[in-house]
Amino acid sequence: MTKFMIIALATALSVFSSIGAEAQTAKKNELKVNTIQLPTPPKGKGQIVFFRGSGGGVIVGCSVNENGQKVSSLGDNKYFVMITDPGRHEFAVKSEAKDVLAIEVEPDETQFVECRIKMGIVIGRPDLAPATEENFRKKRTLKMVDAEDMGPGLGALRPEDVQAALSASAISR
């Protein structure tokens, strides 16, 4: 009888401790997303959030270009928001190799693009890929690109533009 009680007690403790561990893991996973507030795109416009996590080479940048003009550079753990007209857009990045990503921008929608640094022959090469908001949120240490890293290309919101857009959307709610 005592052996049975000891086994039952050990089993119960094991079950309860695994439930507690699952709850703790779920809570930790909840905390493992960034809480960056993104503005909604202006009515009739589309929005693209470009981001780059850490790793893959601090030396190699990811300079995003459209129509031959720099929109912005993405260093490690950086992101920027671009407002643009709906339709097809092609974005290019290059180092020793060139990568082009075509996106069909929809009105009133936000899309996500991740820049990854892949292995190159001499140095890493930037690569643009479609992403999801979930991919973006998992990059917990992202910071907005500094205004001086943005190019003359149209559409990239400066930090003060993002704050103004967030304030405007809070007022209209």
Short mmCIF file of N, CA and C in Angstrom, two decimals:
data_model
loop_
_atom_site.label_atom_id
_atom_site.label_comp_id
_atom_site.label_asym_id
_atom_site.label_seq_id
_atom_site.Cartn_x
_atom_site.Cartn_y
_atom_site.Cartn_z
N MET A 1 0.82 -1.19 0.00
CA MET A 1 0.00 0.00 0.00
C MET A 1 0.87 1.26 0.00
N THR A 2 1.93 1.27 0.80
CA THR A 2 2.79 2.43 0.87
C THR A 2 3.53 2.66 -0.44
N LYS A 3 3.93 1.57 -1.08
CA LYS A 3 4.59 1.71 -2.37
C LYS A 3 3.63 2.36 -3.38
N PHE A 4 2.38 1.91 -3.34
CA PHE A 4 1.37 2.46 -4.24
C PHE A 4 1.18 3.95 -3.98
N MET A 5 1.12 4.36 -2.73
CA MET A 5 0.92 5.78 -2.38
C MET A 5 2.13 6.61 -2.81
N ILE A 6 3.31 6.09 -2.63
CA ILE A 6 4.53 6.80 -3.03
C ILE A 6 4.55 6.98 -4.55
N ILE A 7 4.21 5.92 -5.29
CA ILE A 7 4.18 6.01 -6.75
C ILE A 7 3.10 7.00 -7.21
N ALA A 8 1.93 6.95 -6.58
CA ALA A 8 0.84 7.88 -6.93
C ALA A 8 1.24 9.32 -6.64
N LEU A 9 1.86 9.53 -5.50
CA LEU A 9 2.31 10.88 -5.13
C LEU A 9 3.38 11.38 -6.09
N ALA A 10 4.32 10.53 -6.44
CA ALA A 10 5.38 10.91 -7.39
C ALA A 10 4.79 11.23 -8.76
N THR A 11 3.82 10.45 -9.19
CA THR A 11 3.16 10.70 -10.48
C THR A 11 2.42 12.03 -10.46
N ALA A 12 1.68 12.28 -9.38
CA ALA A 12 0.93 13.54 -9.26
C ALA A 12 1.88 14.73 -9.27
N LEU A 13 2.98 14.63 -8.52
CA LEU A 13 3.95 15.73 -8.50
C LEU A 13 4.55 15.96 -9.88
N SER A 14 4.82 14.88 -10.59
CA SER A 14 5.38 14.99 -11.95
C SER A 14 4.41 15.69 -12.88
N VAL A 15 3.13 15.32 -12.81
CA VAL A 15 2.11 15.93 -13.67
C VAL A 15 1.98 17.42 -13.34
N PHE A 16 1.87 17.75 -12.04
CA PHE A 16 1.71 19.15 -11.66
C PHE A 16 2.92 19.99 -12.00
N SER A 17 4.13 19.42 -11.84
CA SER A 17 5.32 20.20 -12.17
C SER A 17 5.43 20.41 -13.67
N SER A 18 4.99 19.42 -14.49
CA SER A 18 5.04 19.64 -15.94
C SER A 18 4.00 20.67 -16.37
N ILE A 19 2.84 20.71 -15.71
CA ILE A 19 1.83 21.74 -16.01
C ILE A 19 2.39 23.10 -15.66
N GLY A 20 3.07 23.20 -14.51
CA GLY A 20 3.68 24.47 -14.11
C GLY A 20 4.77 24.90 -15.08
N ALA A 21 5.56 23.93 -15.54
CA ALA A 21 6.63 24.24 -16.49
C ALA A 21 6.05 24.71 -17.82
N GLU A 22 4.96 24.07 -18.27
CA GLU A 22 4.31 24.50 -19.52
C GLU A 22 3.78 25.92 -19.39
N ALA A 23 3.19 26.24 -18.25
CA ALA A 23 2.65 27.59 -18.03
C ALA A 23 3.78 28.61 -18.03
N GLN A 24 4.91 28.26 -17.40
CA GLN A 24 6.05 29.18 -17.38
C GLN A 24 6.62 29.37 -18.77
N THR A 25 6.72 28.30 -19.54
CA THR A 25 7.22 28.40 -20.92
C THR A 25 6.30 29.27 -21.75
N ALA A 26 4.99 29.09 -21.61
CA ALA A 26 4.03 29.90 -22.35
C ALA A 26 4.18 31.37 -21.97
N LYS A 27 4.36 31.64 -20.69
CA LYS A 27 4.52 33.03 -20.25
C LYS A 27 5.81 33.62 -20.80
N LYS A 28 6.91 32.85 -20.79
CA LYS A 28 8.18 33.33 -21.35
C LYS A 28 8.03 33.61 -22.84
N ASN A 29 7.34 32.71 -23.57
CA ASN A 29 7.15 32.91 -25.00
C ASN A 29 6.32 34.16 -25.27
N GLU A 30 5.36 34.43 -24.40
CA GLU A 30 4.55 35.65 -24.53
C GLU A 30 5.45 36.89 -24.46
N LEU A 31 6.43 36.84 -23.57
CA LEU A 31 7.32 37.97 -23.36
C LEU A 31 8.39 38.07 -24.45
N LYS A 32 8.50 37.07 -25.32
CA LYS A 32 9.55 37.05 -26.32
C LYS A 32 9.13 37.70 -27.63
N VAL A 33 8.28 38.69 -27.58
CA VAL A 33 7.92 39.43 -28.79
C VAL A 33 8.12 40.91 -28.51
N ASN A 34 8.40 41.66 -29.59
CA ASN A 34 8.57 43.08 -29.39
C ASN A 34 7.19 43.75 -29.31
N THR A 35 7.15 44.90 -28.70
CA THR A 35 5.90 45.62 -28.53
C THR A 35 5.92 46.93 -29.33
N ILE A 36 6.64 46.93 -30.42
CA ILE A 36 6.74 48.12 -31.26
C ILE A 36 5.37 48.45 -31.82
N GLN A 37 4.98 49.71 -31.67
CA GLN A 37 3.72 50.16 -32.25
C GLN A 37 3.98 50.62 -33.67
N LEU A 38 3.19 50.10 -34.58
CA LEU A 38 3.30 50.50 -35.99
C LEU A 38 2.09 51.33 -36.36
N PRO A 39 2.31 52.41 -37.12
CA PRO A 39 1.16 53.19 -37.55
C PRO A 39 0.36 52.43 -38.61
N THR A 40 -0.88 52.80 -38.78
CA THR A 40 -1.65 52.22 -39.88
C THR A 40 -1.35 53.06 -41.12
N PRO A 41 -1.38 52.44 -42.29
CA PRO A 41 -1.08 53.23 -43.50
C PRO A 41 -2.20 54.25 -43.76
N PRO A 42 -1.85 55.40 -44.36
CA PRO A 42 -2.88 56.37 -44.72
C PRO A 42 -3.90 55.71 -45.67
N LYS A 43 -5.13 56.18 -45.63
CA LYS A 43 -6.20 55.63 -46.46
C LYS A 43 -5.78 55.56 -47.92
N GLY A 44 -5.92 54.38 -48.52
CA GLY A 44 -5.59 54.19 -49.93
C GLY A 44 -4.12 53.91 -50.21
N LYS A 45 -3.27 53.99 -49.20
CA LYS A 45 -1.83 53.71 -49.36
C LYS A 45 -1.50 52.35 -48.76
N GLY A 46 -0.35 51.82 -49.13
CA GLY A 46 0.15 50.59 -48.54
C GLY A 46 1.35 50.90 -47.66
N GLN A 47 1.71 49.95 -46.84
CA GLN A 47 2.83 50.14 -45.91
C GLN A 47 3.67 48.87 -45.89
N ILE A 48 4.98 49.06 -45.91
CA ILE A 48 5.91 47.93 -45.83
C ILE A 48 6.86 48.18 -44.65
N VAL A 49 6.99 47.19 -43.80
CA VAL A 49 7.94 47.25 -42.69
C VAL A 49 9.13 46.38 -43.07
N PHE A 50 10.28 47.02 -43.25
CA PHE A 50 11.53 46.31 -43.53
C PHE A 50 12.26 46.14 -42.21
N PHE A 51 12.82 44.96 -41.97
CA PHE A 51 13.55 44.74 -40.73
C PHE A 51 14.70 43.77 -40.93
N ARG A 52 15.64 43.88 -40.00
CA ARG A 52 16.81 42.99 -40.00
C ARG A 52 17.13 42.65 -38.56
N GLY A 53 17.18 41.37 -38.25
CA GLY A 53 17.54 40.93 -36.91
C GLY A 53 19.05 40.99 -36.71
N SER A 54 19.50 40.39 -35.64
CA SER A 54 20.94 40.40 -35.37
C SER A 54 21.59 39.21 -36.05
N GLY A 55 22.90 39.29 -36.16
CA GLY A 55 23.66 38.18 -36.73
C GLY A 55 23.83 38.32 -38.23
N GLY A 56 24.68 37.52 -38.76
CA GLY A 56 24.90 37.53 -40.20
C GLY A 56 25.92 38.56 -40.64
N GLY A 57 26.54 39.23 -39.72
CA GLY A 57 27.58 40.18 -40.10
C GLY A 57 27.23 41.61 -39.77
N VAL A 58 27.95 42.16 -38.83
CA VAL A 58 27.75 43.55 -38.43
C VAL A 58 28.32 44.49 -39.49
N ILE A 59 29.35 44.04 -40.18
CA ILE A 59 30.03 44.88 -41.17
C ILE A 59 29.16 45.11 -42.40
N VAL A 60 28.43 44.08 -42.80
CA VAL A 60 27.63 44.17 -44.02
C VAL A 60 26.29 44.83 -43.70
N GLY A 61 25.99 45.90 -44.43
CA GLY A 61 24.71 46.57 -44.27
C GLY A 61 23.71 46.03 -45.27
N CYS A 62 22.51 46.45 -45.10
CA CYS A 62 21.44 46.06 -46.01
C CYS A 62 20.79 47.36 -46.48
N SER A 63 21.31 47.90 -47.57
CA SER A 63 20.81 49.17 -48.11
C SER A 63 19.68 48.87 -49.09
N VAL A 64 18.46 49.22 -48.71
CA VAL A 64 17.27 48.94 -49.51
C VAL A 64 17.08 50.07 -50.52
N ASN A 65 16.97 49.68 -51.79
CA ASN A 65 16.81 50.65 -52.88
C ASN A 65 15.56 50.35 -53.69
N GLU A 66 14.94 51.43 -54.19
CA GLU A 66 13.83 51.29 -55.13
C GLU A 66 14.08 52.27 -56.27
N ASN A 67 13.96 51.77 -57.50
CA ASN A 67 14.21 52.59 -58.70
C ASN A 67 15.59 53.26 -58.65
N GLY A 68 16.59 52.54 -58.14
CA GLY A 68 17.95 53.06 -58.10
C GLY A 68 18.22 54.08 -57.01
N GLN A 69 17.23 54.36 -56.16
CA GLN A 69 17.43 55.32 -55.08
C GLN A 69 17.37 54.62 -53.73
N LYS A 70 18.30 54.99 -52.86
CA LYS A 70 18.33 54.41 -51.52
C LYS A 70 17.10 54.88 -50.74
N VAL A 71 16.38 53.89 -50.17
CA VAL A 71 15.25 54.19 -49.30
C VAL A 71 15.77 54.31 -47.87
N SER A 72 16.53 53.30 -47.43
CA SER A 72 17.13 53.30 -46.10
C SER A 72 18.11 52.15 -45.98
N SER A 73 19.00 52.28 -45.03
CA SER A 73 19.91 51.18 -44.68
C SER A 73 19.39 50.49 -43.44
N LEU A 74 19.64 49.20 -43.36
CA LEU A 74 19.26 48.42 -42.18
C LEU A 74 20.50 47.82 -41.57
N GLY A 75 20.87 48.28 -40.39
CA GLY A 75 21.94 47.65 -39.64
C GLY A 75 21.37 46.53 -38.80
N ASP A 76 22.21 45.90 -38.00
CA ASP A 76 21.75 44.86 -37.08
C ASP A 76 20.62 45.39 -36.20
N ASN A 77 19.57 44.59 -36.04
CA ASN A 77 18.44 44.90 -35.15
C ASN A 77 17.76 46.22 -35.46
N LYS A 78 17.59 46.52 -36.73
CA LYS A 78 16.94 47.77 -37.13
C LYS A 78 15.72 47.49 -38.00
N TYR A 79 14.82 48.47 -38.05
CA TYR A 79 13.65 48.40 -38.91
C TYR A 79 13.28 49.79 -39.39
N PHE A 80 12.53 49.85 -40.48
CA PHE A 80 11.92 51.10 -40.90
C PHE A 80 10.58 50.81 -41.56
N VAL A 81 9.75 51.84 -41.60
CA VAL A 81 8.40 51.74 -42.15
C VAL A 81 8.36 52.60 -43.41
N MET A 82 7.82 52.03 -44.48
CA MET A 82 7.71 52.74 -45.75
C MET A 82 6.25 52.82 -46.17
N ILE A 83 5.80 54.02 -46.49
CA ILE A 83 4.46 54.25 -47.02
C ILE A 83 4.59 54.37 -48.53
N THR A 84 3.72 53.68 -49.28
CA THR A 84 3.84 53.72 -50.73
C THR A 84 2.49 53.52 -51.40
N ASP A 85 2.45 53.83 -52.68
CA ASP A 85 1.24 53.62 -53.46
C ASP A 85 1.02 52.13 -53.70
N PRO A 86 -0.24 51.71 -53.81
CA PRO A 86 -0.51 50.32 -54.15
C PRO A 86 0.05 49.99 -55.53
N GLY A 87 0.35 48.71 -55.74
CA GLY A 87 0.88 48.25 -57.01
C GLY A 87 2.17 47.49 -56.81
N ARG A 88 2.80 47.16 -57.93
CA ARG A 88 4.04 46.38 -57.91
C ARG A 88 5.23 47.29 -57.61
N HIS A 89 6.06 46.83 -56.70
CA HIS A 89 7.29 47.55 -56.33
C HIS A 89 8.43 46.55 -56.31
N GLU A 90 9.60 46.98 -56.78
CA GLU A 90 10.79 46.14 -56.74
C GLU A 90 11.84 46.81 -55.87
N PHE A 91 12.33 46.05 -54.91
CA PHE A 91 13.36 46.54 -53.99
C PHE A 91 14.63 45.73 -54.21
N ALA A 92 15.76 46.41 -54.21
CA ALA A 92 17.04 45.76 -54.46
C ALA A 92 18.00 46.01 -53.31
N VAL A 93 18.84 45.01 -53.04
CA VAL A 93 19.96 45.13 -52.11
C VAL A 93 21.15 44.50 -52.81
N LYS A 94 22.35 44.99 -52.51
CA LYS A 94 23.51 44.36 -53.14
C LYS A 94 24.77 44.58 -52.33
N SER A 95 25.67 43.63 -52.48
CA SER A 95 27.05 43.74 -52.01
C SER A 95 27.85 43.13 -53.15
N GLU A 96 28.38 41.90 -52.97
CA GLU A 96 29.05 41.25 -54.09
C GLU A 96 28.04 40.60 -55.03
N ALA A 97 26.79 40.47 -54.59
CA ALA A 97 25.70 39.95 -55.42
C ALA A 97 24.47 40.82 -55.20
N LYS A 98 23.59 40.85 -56.18
CA LYS A 98 22.39 41.68 -56.10
C LYS A 98 21.17 40.78 -55.86
N ASP A 99 20.26 41.24 -55.01
CA ASP A 99 19.02 40.53 -54.77
C ASP A 99 17.87 41.51 -55.00
N VAL A 100 16.84 41.06 -55.69
CA VAL A 100 15.67 41.90 -55.97
C VAL A 100 14.43 41.18 -55.47
N LEU A 101 13.58 41.91 -54.76
CA LEU A 101 12.31 41.37 -54.29
C LEU A 101 11.19 42.22 -54.85
N ALA A 102 10.25 41.58 -55.55
CA ALA A 102 9.07 42.27 -56.07
C ALA A 102 7.92 42.02 -55.11
N ILE A 103 7.21 43.09 -54.79
CA ILE A 103 6.07 43.01 -53.86
C ILE A 103 4.87 43.69 -54.52
N GLU A 104 3.73 43.08 -54.36
CA GLU A 104 2.48 43.69 -54.79
C GLU A 104 1.87 44.34 -53.54
N VAL A 105 1.93 45.66 -53.50
CA VAL A 105 1.44 46.41 -52.34
C VAL A 105 -0.06 46.62 -52.49
N GLU A 106 -0.80 46.30 -51.45
CA GLU A 106 -2.25 46.46 -51.43
C GLU A 106 -2.62 47.71 -50.62
N PRO A 107 -3.71 48.39 -51.03
CA PRO A 107 -4.13 49.57 -50.27
C PRO A 107 -4.56 49.17 -48.85
N ASP A 108 -4.22 50.03 -47.89
CA ASP A 108 -4.65 49.88 -46.49
C ASP A 108 -4.09 48.63 -45.81
N GLU A 109 -3.02 48.05 -46.33
CA GLU A 109 -2.41 46.87 -45.73
C GLU A 109 -0.95 47.12 -45.36
N THR A 110 -0.50 46.38 -44.36
CA THR A 110 0.91 46.41 -43.96
C THR A 110 1.55 45.08 -44.32
N GLN A 111 2.67 45.15 -45.02
CA GLN A 111 3.43 43.96 -45.37
C GLN A 111 4.79 44.03 -44.69
N PHE A 112 5.45 42.89 -44.58
CA PHE A 112 6.72 42.80 -43.88
C PHE A 112 7.77 42.17 -44.78
N VAL A 113 8.98 42.72 -44.73
CA VAL A 113 10.11 42.21 -45.51
C VAL A 113 11.32 42.12 -44.58
N GLU A 114 11.96 40.97 -44.59
CA GLU A 114 13.14 40.77 -43.75
C GLU A 114 14.40 40.75 -44.61
N CYS A 115 15.42 41.44 -44.13
CA CYS A 115 16.73 41.37 -44.77
C CYS A 115 17.60 40.44 -43.93
N ARG A 116 18.12 39.43 -44.60
CA ARG A 116 19.04 38.48 -43.95
C ARG A 116 20.39 38.61 -44.65
N ILE A 117 21.43 38.38 -43.91
CA ILE A 117 22.77 38.37 -44.50
C ILE A 117 23.18 36.91 -44.67
N LYS A 118 23.38 36.54 -45.93
CA LYS A 118 23.76 35.17 -46.25
C LYS A 118 25.25 35.12 -46.54
N MET A 119 25.79 33.91 -46.57
CA MET A 119 27.21 33.73 -46.85
C MET A 119 27.51 34.14 -48.29
N GLY A 120 28.60 34.88 -48.46
CA GLY A 120 29.08 35.24 -49.78
C GLY A 120 30.47 34.66 -49.98
N ILE A 121 31.06 34.94 -51.12
CA ILE A 121 32.41 34.42 -51.39
C ILE A 121 33.43 35.16 -50.54
N VAL A 122 33.37 36.48 -50.56
CA VAL A 122 34.31 37.29 -49.79
C VAL A 122 33.65 37.85 -48.53
N ILE A 123 32.50 38.46 -48.70
CA ILE A 123 31.75 39.01 -47.57
C ILE A 123 30.31 38.52 -47.66
N GLY A 124 29.53 38.74 -46.60
CA GLY A 124 28.13 38.34 -46.61
C GLY A 124 27.36 39.13 -47.67
N ARG A 125 26.24 38.57 -48.10
CA ARG A 125 25.41 39.27 -49.08
C ARG A 125 24.00 39.41 -48.54
N PRO A 126 23.44 40.60 -48.66
CA PRO A 126 22.08 40.81 -48.16
C PRO A 126 21.05 40.13 -49.06
N ASP A 127 19.98 39.67 -48.44
CA ASP A 127 18.92 38.97 -49.14
C ASP A 127 17.58 39.45 -48.58
N LEU A 128 16.67 39.88 -49.45
CA LEU A 128 15.34 40.32 -49.02
C LEU A 128 14.36 39.18 -49.19
N ALA A 129 13.49 39.00 -48.21
CA ALA A 129 12.49 37.93 -48.27
C ALA A 129 11.19 38.41 -47.65
N PRO A 130 10.05 37.99 -48.22
CA PRO A 130 8.77 38.32 -47.59
C PRO A 130 8.74 37.71 -46.19
N ALA A 131 8.11 38.39 -45.27
CA ALA A 131 8.02 37.93 -43.88
C ALA A 131 6.60 38.16 -43.38
N THR A 132 6.38 37.81 -42.14
CA THR A 132 5.08 38.02 -41.51
C THR A 132 5.23 38.94 -40.32
N GLU A 133 4.12 39.42 -39.82
CA GLU A 133 4.18 40.23 -38.60
C GLU A 133 4.74 39.40 -37.45
N GLU A 134 4.41 38.13 -37.43
CA GLU A 134 4.94 37.24 -36.38
C GLU A 134 6.47 37.19 -36.44
N ASN A 135 7.05 37.09 -37.65
CA ASN A 135 8.52 37.12 -37.79
C ASN A 135 9.07 38.42 -37.22
N PHE A 136 8.42 39.53 -37.55
CA PHE A 136 8.83 40.85 -37.07
C PHE A 136 8.76 40.91 -35.54
N ARG A 137 7.68 40.44 -34.98
CA ARG A 137 7.47 40.52 -33.53
C ARG A 137 8.46 39.65 -32.75
N LYS A 138 8.94 38.59 -33.35
CA LYS A 138 9.90 37.70 -32.67
C LYS A 138 11.27 38.35 -32.51
N LYS A 139 11.55 39.39 -33.28
CA LYS A 139 12.83 40.11 -33.16
C LYS A 139 12.66 41.13 -32.03
N ARG A 140 12.97 40.69 -30.82
CA ARG A 140 12.66 41.49 -29.63
C ARG A 140 13.49 42.74 -29.45
N THR A 141 14.65 42.82 -30.06
CA THR A 141 15.54 43.94 -29.77
C THR A 141 15.59 44.97 -30.90
N LEU A 142 14.61 44.96 -31.79
CA LEU A 142 14.62 45.89 -32.92
C LEU A 142 14.49 47.34 -32.47
N LYS A 143 15.21 48.21 -33.15
CA LYS A 143 15.13 49.66 -32.95
C LYS A 143 14.92 50.29 -34.31
N MET A 144 14.26 51.43 -34.32
CA MET A 144 14.02 52.11 -35.59
C MET A 144 15.33 52.67 -36.13
N VAL A 145 15.46 52.65 -37.45
CA VAL A 145 16.63 53.20 -38.13
C VAL A 145 16.73 54.69 -37.81
N ASP A 146 17.95 55.17 -37.61
CA ASP A 146 18.16 56.60 -37.39
C ASP A 146 17.89 57.35 -38.69
N ALA A 147 17.41 58.58 -38.58
CA ALA A 147 17.07 59.39 -39.76
C ALA A 147 18.26 59.54 -40.70
N GLU A 148 19.48 59.62 -40.16
CA GLU A 148 20.65 59.81 -41.03
C GLU A 148 20.98 58.57 -41.86
N ASP A 149 20.41 57.42 -41.51
CA ASP A 149 20.62 56.20 -42.31
C ASP A 149 19.60 56.07 -43.44
N MET A 150 18.65 56.98 -43.48
CA MET A 150 17.62 56.94 -44.53
C MET A 150 18.11 57.69 -45.74
N GLY A 151 17.67 57.24 -46.90
CA GLY A 151 18.12 57.85 -48.15
C GLY A 151 17.14 58.88 -48.67
N PRO A 152 17.42 59.36 -49.87
CA PRO A 152 16.55 60.36 -50.48
C PRO A 152 15.29 59.75 -51.11
N GLY A 153 15.25 58.41 -51.24
CA GLY A 153 14.08 57.75 -51.81
C GLY A 153 12.83 58.07 -50.99
N LEU A 154 11.71 58.15 -51.66
CA LEU A 154 10.47 58.53 -51.01
C LEU A 154 9.85 57.39 -50.20
N GLY A 155 9.11 57.76 -49.18
CA GLY A 155 8.27 56.80 -48.47
C GLY A 155 8.73 56.36 -47.11
N ALA A 156 10.03 56.34 -46.84
CA ALA A 156 10.50 55.88 -45.53
C ALA A 156 10.15 56.92 -44.48
N LEU A 157 9.44 56.47 -43.45
CA LEU A 157 9.04 57.39 -42.38
C LEU A 157 10.19 57.62 -41.42
N ARG A 158 10.49 58.87 -41.17
CA ARG A 158 11.49 59.23 -40.16
C ARG A 158 10.88 58.95 -38.78
N PRO A 159 11.71 58.81 -37.76
CA PRO A 159 11.16 58.55 -36.42
C PRO A 159 10.07 59.53 -36.00
N GLU A 160 10.27 60.81 -36.30
CA GLU A 160 9.25 61.81 -35.92
C GLU A 160 7.96 61.63 -36.73
N ASP A 161 8.06 61.12 -37.98
CA ASP A 161 6.87 60.84 -38.79
C ASP A 161 6.05 59.69 -38.19
N VAL A 162 6.76 58.67 -37.70
CA VAL A 162 6.07 57.54 -37.08
C VAL A 162 5.35 58.00 -35.82
N GLN A 163 6.02 58.81 -35.00
CA GLN A 163 5.38 59.31 -33.78
C GLN A 163 4.14 60.15 -34.11
N ALA A 164 4.24 60.99 -35.14
CA ALA A 164 3.10 61.82 -35.54
C ALA A 164 1.95 60.94 -36.03
N ALA A 165 2.25 59.90 -36.82
CA ALA A 165 1.22 59.00 -37.32
C ALA A 165 0.55 58.23 -36.19
N LEU A 166 1.34 57.79 -35.22
CA LEU A 166 0.77 57.08 -34.07
C LEU A 166 -0.11 58.01 -33.24
N SER A 167 0.33 59.24 -33.06
CA SER A 167 -0.48 60.22 -32.31
C SER A 167 -1.78 60.51 -33.04
N ALA A 168 -1.72 60.67 -34.35
CA ALA A 168 -2.91 60.96 -35.15
C ALA A 168 -3.91 59.80 -35.08
N SER A 169 -3.40 58.56 -35.14
CA SER A 169 -4.33 57.42 -35.10
C SER A 169 -4.93 57.25 -33.71
N ALA A 170 -4.19 57.63 -32.66
CA ALA A 170 -4.73 57.56 -31.29
C ALA A 170 -5.84 58.59 -31.11
N ILE A 171 -5.70 59.76 -31.72
CA ILE A 171 -6.71 60.82 -31.60
C ILE A 171 -7.98 60.42 -32.35
N SER A 172 -7.83 59.77 -33.52
CA SER A 172 -8.99 59.43 -34.33
C SER A 172 -9.77 58.22 -33.80
N ARG A 173 -9.25 57.54 -32.80
CA ARG A 173 -9.97 56.37 -32.24
C ARG A 173 -11.09 56.78 -31.38
#
